[in-house]
């Protein structure tokens, strides 16, 4: 599910940038389109990396119950 959440915006973000350019003009596209691209291409990977680091610290290997009988 995480891959779907990341890759769908990454795939569609250039499409939205083109739509912003066509519908709103260059100023609108360069303002909001580039901001959207920055969030999707830089913000989401950093956010998911942070989640993975939090997951590592919350569920560390030593916290798992031992399998000894």
C-alpha atoms as one frame of an Amber mdcrd trajectory, in Angstrom:
protein
   0.000   0.000   0.000   2.892   2.365   0.726   4.189   1.916  -2.805   0.745
   2.766  -4.179   0.545   5.901  -2.015   3.960   7.014  -3.264   3.994   5.980
  -6.908   0.526   7.189  -7.904   1.293  10.843  -7.048   4.770  10.455  -8.552
   3.293   9.190 -11.818   0.540  11.787 -12.034   2.471  14.837 -10.809   3.940
  15.692 -14.257   0.438  15.363 -15.715  -0.903  17.854 -13.192   2.021  20.186
 -13.913   1.091  20.177 -17.612  -2.566  20.767 -16.740  -1.551  23.680 -14.496
   0.484  25.112 -17.381  -2.361  24.792 -19.895  -5.172  25.973 -17.618  -3.444
  28.579 -15.466  -0.524  29.753 -17.529   3.208  29.685 -16.889   3.134  31.745
 -13.677   0.547  29.481 -12.066   2.332  26.329 -13.201   5.736  27.508 -12.029
   4.310  28.537  -8.654   1.897  25.779  -7.697   3.061  23.112 -10.125   6.673
  23.220  -8.972   5.538  23.352  -5.355   3.457  20.225  -5.952   6.378  18.506
  -7.689   8.646  19.397  -4.768   6.200  17.928  -2.257   5.699  14.723  -4.253
   9.282  14.110  -5.362  11.137  15.371  -2.259   8.605  15.538   0.563   7.030
  12.100   0.243  10.335  10.161   0.097  11.593  12.019   3.171   8.289  11.400
   4.942   8.357   7.679   4.169  12.006   7.447   5.217  11.060   9.035   8.534
   8.233   6.522   8.971  10.631   3.650   8.280  13.116   4.975  10.853  10.332
   5.352  13.413   9.188   1.817  12.636  12.727   0.527  13.202  12.993   2.231
  16.586   9.503   1.226  17.706   9.782  -2.414  16.652  13.398  -3.319  17.113
  14.608  -6.914  16.753  15.382  -7.254  20.462  11.764  -6.432  21.314  10.500
  -9.556  19.568   9.693 -12.502  21.832  12.251 -15.275  21.811  11.396 -18.531
  20.049  13.105 -20.709  22.653  10.813 -23.416  24.063
